[in-house]
Amino acid sequence: MLESLARPERPALAVSRTACITGLATALPEQQTPTDAIWDALGRVRGRRFKGAGLAADTPRTRHLAAPLDWIMRPHSQSERTEAYLEHGRRLAADAAGAAIRQARIDQSRIGQVVCISCTGFVLPSLDAELIPRLGLRPDTARLPIAELGCGGGVSGLARSHDYVRAYPEKASLLVAVELPSLTFQPDDSSVDNLIAALVFGDGAGAAVIESPNGTAGIELARAATWLVPEGAGDLGYELRDGGMKVILSRRLPEIIRSQLGGVVERFLAAEGESLADIDV
C-alpha cells in the first residue's frame, strides 16, 4: 500500500555551477569636464589656487558629471541632492539596462530578477522599482537593491545574479549599477578625502544580463566568494551628515589591500583546486 502511494521519482534538473554574462553596457552623462577645470573650481571655492602637479600620472584627464560643475560646487541640502540623484540616476540606469538587454538579444519575459546597485543616493522605493515598468519587464520580477557595499557593490551584484540563475536556470538576471558621486561632493569640506574623491570618481551606470550557459557567447562566471577584513571597516565609505554624505578615503587602504589580497586570492583558488601558478592574467 505504501509503495502504491509513493511519488514517482522526478528527473533531476541539470544545474550548472557557472553563469554567463551575455549583455554588458554602460551609460555616461553627456557633460565631460576636464580635471583642470575641477581644480580651478576647487580653488575658487577654497579661495586659493590648487595645483595638479602632485596627481598620479593615471589620474583621469576628464570627468563625466551628472550636474553642471557650478551646481556641484555649491552647498545643497540632502533633499536637493536626492532630487538630482533621481533625475539623473533614472535615465542612466534605463539607458545602460536597455543597451545590455539589446546586446544579450534576450526575450525580456525571461528576466526574473533585477539587482540594483548604488551607494551614492538613497531612495525608497529603489531605482529598480521604476526601472522594471520602464523597460517593460514582468511585474513579478524579483527585486534586490544593494546600497551599502560601496566599490564592491558591482562584484557582489554579479555574485547574487550568479546565485539566481543557478537556482532558476530557465531565467535570467539583470544587474544595474548606478553611481553619482559628484552629487555627494561637500564644498565646505576641505579634507584630502573630499578633494581626492572629486578628482578620481566619476558619474555613470553599468548593466549586465546574466544567464545560465546555453551555448551563447559571453563571459563565464565560475565562482564567487567574499572575505571580510574587519580592521578596514573605517577606511572607506560615507558618513551621513546633515549636509549630505561625507566621503572617507583612508591612506591605509593601499597597505590593507597589499597585506590581505594575496592570501584571499590563494584561498579562493585553493577551493577550486587551483593556485596562482594556474592563472594566466
Coordinates of C-alpha atoms in Angstrom, one line a residue:
M1 CA 0.0 0.0 0.0
L2 CA 2.8 2.4 0.9
E3 CA 4.6 1.6 -2.3
S4 CA 1.5 2.5 -4.4
L5 CA 1.3 5.9 -2.7
A6 CA 4.9 6.8 -3.2
R7 CA 5.6 9.6 -5.7
P8 CA 7.4 8.7 -8.9
E9 CA 10.9 10.0 -9.0
R10 CA 11.3 13.2 -10.9
P11 CA 14.2 13.6 -13.3
A12 CA 16.9 15.8 -11.7
L13 CA 17.4 19.2 -13.4
A14 CA 20.9 19.7 -14.8
V15 CA 22.0 22.7 -12.7
S16 CA 25.2 24.4 -13.9
R17 CA 27.7 25.8 -11.4
T18 CA 28.5 28.6 -13.9
A19 CA 26.7 31.6 -15.3
C20 CA 27.3 33.7 -18.3
I21 CA 27.3 37.4 -19.0
T22 CA 25.6 37.8 -22.3
G23 CA 25.0 41.5 -22.3
L24 CA 27.2 44.3 -21.0
A25 CA 26.8 48.0 -21.4
T26 CA 27.5 51.4 -19.8
A27 CA 25.8 54.8 -19.8
L28 CA 27.5 58.1 -19.0
P29 CA 26.3 61.7 -18.5
E30 CA 26.8 63.9 -21.6
Q31 CA 28.8 66.5 -19.7
Q32 CA 32.5 66.0 -19.7
T33 CA 34.6 68.2 -17.5
P34 CA 38.4 68.5 -17.7
T35 CA 40.3 67.7 -14.5
D36 CA 42.0 71.1 -14.7
A37 CA 38.5 72.8 -14.6
I38 CA 37.7 70.9 -11.5
W39 CA 41.0 72.1 -9.9
D40 CA 40.1 75.7 -10.8
A41 CA 36.6 75.3 -9.4
L42 CA 38.0 73.9 -6.2
G43 CA 40.4 76.9 -6.0
R44 CA 37.5 79.3 -6.3
V45 CA 35.6 77.5 -3.6
R46 CA 38.6 77.4 -1.2
G47 CA 39.8 80.9 -2.0
R48 CA 43.3 79.6 -3.0
R49 CA 45.0 78.1 -6.1
F50 CA 45.3 74.4 -6.4
K51 CA 48.0 72.7 -8.5
G52 CA 47.5 69.3 -10.0
A53 CA 51.2 68.5 -10.4
G54 CA 51.1 66.1 -7.4
L55 CA 48.4 63.9 -9.1
A56 CA 49.4 60.4 -10.2
A57 CA 50.0 60.0 -13.9
D58 CA 47.0 57.8 -14.3
T59 CA 44.5 60.3 -12.8
P60 CA 41.8 60.7 -15.4
R61 CA 42.1 63.9 -17.5
T62 CA 38.3 64.3 -17.8
R63 CA 35.3 63.6 -15.6
H64 CA 31.7 62.7 -16.6
L65 CA 29.5 64.7 -14.3
A66 CA 25.7 64.4 -14.0
A67 CA 25.2 68.0 -12.9
P68 CA 27.0 71.2 -14.1
L69 CA 30.2 71.9 -12.2
D70 CA 28.9 75.2 -10.7
W71 CA 25.9 73.3 -9.2
I72 CA 28.3 70.7 -7.7
M73 CA 30.5 73.4 -6.1
R74 CA 27.5 75.0 -4.3
P75 CA 26.1 73.7 -0.9
H76 CA 22.9 71.7 -1.2
S77 CA 20.5 70.1 1.3
Q78 CA 20.2 66.3 1.3
S79 CA 16.7 66.6 -0.3
E80 CA 18.2 68.6 -3.2
R81 CA 20.9 66.1 -3.7
T82 CA 18.3 63.3 -3.7
E83 CA 16.2 65.0 -6.3
A84 CA 19.3 65.4 -8.5
Y85 CA 20.2 61.7 -7.9
L86 CA 16.7 60.6 -9.0
E87 CA 16.7 62.8 -12.1
H88 CA 20.0 61.6 -13.5
G89 CA 20.0 58.1 -12.0
R90 CA 16.7 57.0 -13.5
R91 CA 17.9 57.9 -17.0
L92 CA 21.4 56.4 -16.8
A93 CA 20.1 53.2 -15.3
A94 CA 17.5 52.8 -18.0
D95 CA 20.0 53.6 -20.8
A96 CA 22.6 51.1 -19.5
A97 CA 20.0 48.4 -18.8
G98 CA 18.3 48.8 -22.2
A99 CA 21.6 48.6 -24.0
A100 CA 22.6 45.4 -22.1
I101 CA 19.3 43.7 -22.9
R102 CA 19.6 44.5 -26.6
Q103 CA 23.1 43.2 -26.7
A104 CA 22.0 39.9 -25.0
R105 CA 19.2 39.5 -27.5
I106 CA 17.1 38.0 -24.8
D107 CA 13.3 37.7 -24.6
Q108 CA 12.6 40.2 -21.8
S109 CA 10.0 37.8 -20.3
R110 CA 12.9 35.6 -19.2
I111 CA 14.3 38.2 -16.9
G112 CA 13.2 37.1 -13.5
Q113 CA 15.4 39.3 -11.3
V114 CA 16.8 42.8 -11.2
V115 CA 19.7 43.5 -8.9
C116 CA 20.2 47.3 -8.4
I117 CA 23.5 48.6 -7.0
S118 CA 24.0 52.1 -5.7
C119 CA 25.6 53.7 -2.7
T120 CA 25.6 57.4 -3.7
G121 CA 21.9 58.0 -3.3
F122 CA 19.2 56.5 -1.0
V123 CA 15.6 56.4 -2.2
L124 CA 12.6 54.3 -1.3
P125 CA 11.5 52.6 -3.4
S126 CA 14.8 52.0 -5.0
L127 CA 15.6 52.7 -8.7
D128 CA 14.7 49.2 -9.8
A129 CA 11.0 49.8 -8.9
E130 CA 10.8 52.4 -11.7
L131 CA 13.2 50.5 -14.0
I132 CA 11.0 47.4 -14.2
P133 CA 7.9 49.0 -15.8
R134 CA 10.1 51.4 -17.8
L135 CA 11.9 48.5 -19.5
G136 CA 8.7 46.5 -19.9
L137 CA 9.7 43.7 -17.6
R138 CA 7.3 41.4 -15.8
P139 CA 5.6 42.9 -12.7
D140 CA 6.6 39.7 -10.7
T141 CA 10.3 40.3 -11.4
A142 CA 12.2 39.7 -8.2
R143 CA 14.0 42.9 -6.9
L144 CA 17.3 43.0 -5.0
P145 CA 18.5 46.5 -4.2
I146 CA 22.0 46.7 -2.7
A147 CA 23.0 50.0 -1.2
E148 CA 25.9 49.7 1.3
L149 CA 28.8 47.8 -0.4
G150 CA 30.5 50.8 -2.0
C151 CA 33.1 50.0 -4.6
G152 CA 32.5 46.2 -4.1
G153 CA 28.8 46.5 -5.0
G154 CA 29.1 45.6 -8.6
V155 CA 31.1 42.4 -7.9
S156 CA 28.7 41.4 -5.2
G157 CA 25.8 42.0 -7.6
L158 CA 27.3 39.7 -10.1
A159 CA 27.6 37.0 -7.4
R160 CA 23.9 37.4 -6.5
S161 CA 22.9 37.2 -10.1
H162 CA 25.1 34.1 -10.4
D163 CA 23.2 32.6 -7.4
Y164 CA 19.9 33.4 -9.0
V165 CA 20.5 31.8 -12.4
R166 CA 21.9 28.7 -10.8
A167 CA 18.7 28.3 -8.8
Y168 CA 16.5 29.2 -11.8
P169 CA 18.4 28.2 -14.9
E170 CA 15.5 28.9 -17.2
K171 CA 15.5 32.6 -16.2
A172 CA 18.0 35.5 -16.4
S173 CA 19.1 38.2 -14.0
L174 CA 19.6 41.9 -14.9
L175 CA 22.3 43.7 -12.9
V176 CA 22.3 47.5 -12.9
A177 CA 24.8 49.7 -11.1
V178 CA 24.4 53.5 -10.8
E179 CA 26.8 55.8 -9.0
L180 CA 26.7 59.6 -9.0
P181 CA 29.5 60.5 -6.5
S182 CA 29.7 64.1 -7.8
L183 CA 26.3 64.8 -6.3
T184 CA 27.7 63.9 -2.8
F185 CA 30.6 66.5 -3.0
Q186 CA 30.8 68.7 0.0
P187 CA 32.2 72.1 -1.0
D188 CA 32.7 73.1 2.7
D189 CA 34.8 70.0 3.4
S190 CA 38.4 70.8 2.9
S191 CA 39.7 67.3 3.8
V192 CA 42.0 65.5 1.5
D193 CA 39.5 62.6 1.2
N194 CA 36.9 65.0 -0.3
L195 CA 39.4 66.5 -2.7
I196 CA 40.6 63.1 -4.0
A197 CA 37.1 61.9 -4.4
A198 CA 36.3 64.9 -6.5
L199 CA 39.2 64.2 -8.8
V200 CA 39.1 60.4 -9.1
F201 CA 35.4 59.4 -9.0
G202 CA 33.1 59.9 -12.0
D203 CA 29.4 59.5 -12.6
G204 CA 27.8 56.7 -14.7
A205 CA 25.9 53.5 -14.8
G206 CA 26.6 49.9 -16.0
A207 CA 24.4 46.9 -16.6
A208 CA 24.8 43.2 -17.4
V209 CA 22.5 40.4 -18.3
I210 CA 23.4 37.1 -16.6
E211 CA 22.1 33.8 -17.9
S212 CA 22.8 30.1 -17.5
P213 CA 25.3 28.9 -20.1
N214 CA 23.3 27.7 -23.1
G215 CA 25.8 27.8 -25.9
T216 CA 25.7 31.5 -26.4
A217 CA 28.8 33.6 -26.3
G218 CA 29.6 35.5 -23.2
I219 CA 31.8 36.0 -20.2
E220 CA 31.7 32.9 -17.9
L221 CA 31.2 33.4 -14.1
A222 CA 32.5 30.3 -12.4
R223 CA 32.5 31.1 -8.7
A224 CA 32.3 34.0 -6.3
A225 CA 33.4 34.5 -2.7
T226 CA 33.8 37.2 -0.1
W227 CA 36.3 37.9 2.6
L228 CA 35.7 40.4 5.4
V229 CA 38.6 42.5 6.8
P230 CA 37.1 44.0 10.0
E231 CA 40.0 46.3 10.7
G232 CA 39.5 48.2 7.5
A233 CA 35.8 49.0 8.1
G234 CA 36.5 52.6 8.9
D235 CA 38.9 53.2 6.0
L236 CA 36.5 53.6 3.0
G237 CA 32.9 54.7 2.9
Y238 CA 30.5 57.5 3.6
E239 CA 29.3 59.2 6.8
L240 CA 25.8 60.5 6.5
R241 CA 25.7 64.1 7.9
D242 CA 23.2 66.9 8.0
G243 CA 24.5 68.3 4.7
G244 CA 24.8 65.0 2.9
M245 CA 27.3 62.2 2.7
K246 CA 31.0 62.8 3.6
V247 CA 33.4 60.5 1.8
I248 CA 36.0 58.6 3.7
L249 CA 39.2 57.5 1.9
S250 CA 42.0 56.4 4.3
R251 CA 45.6 56.4 3.3
R252 CA 45.8 53.0 4.9
L253 CA 43.8 51.4 2.0
P254 CA 46.8 50.5 -0.2
E255 CA 48.6 48.8 2.7
I256 CA 45.4 46.9 3.7
I257 CA 45.0 45.7 0.2
R258 CA 48.7 44.7 -0.1
S259 CA 48.6 42.7 3.1
Q260 CA 45.3 40.9 2.5
L261 CA 44.8 40.4 -1.2
G262 CA 47.3 37.7 -1.9
G263 CA 46.1 35.4 0.9
V264 CA 42.4 35.9 -0.1
V265 CA 43.1 35.0 -3.8
E266 CA 45.1 32.0 -2.8
R267 CA 42.3 30.7 -0.6
F268 CA 39.7 31.4 -3.3
L269 CA 41.7 29.4 -5.9
A270 CA 42.5 26.6 -3.5
A271 CA 38.8 26.0 -3.1
E272 CA 38.7 25.2 -6.8
G273 CA 41.8 23.0 -6.7
E274 CA 43.9 25.7 -8.3
S275 CA 46.8 28.1 -7.4
L276 CA 48.2 31.4 -8.6
A277 CA 50.5 29.4 -11.0
D278 CA 47.4 28.3 -12.9
I279 CA 46.3 31.8 -13.7
D280 CA 47.5 33.4 -16.9
V281 CA 46.3 37.0 -16.2

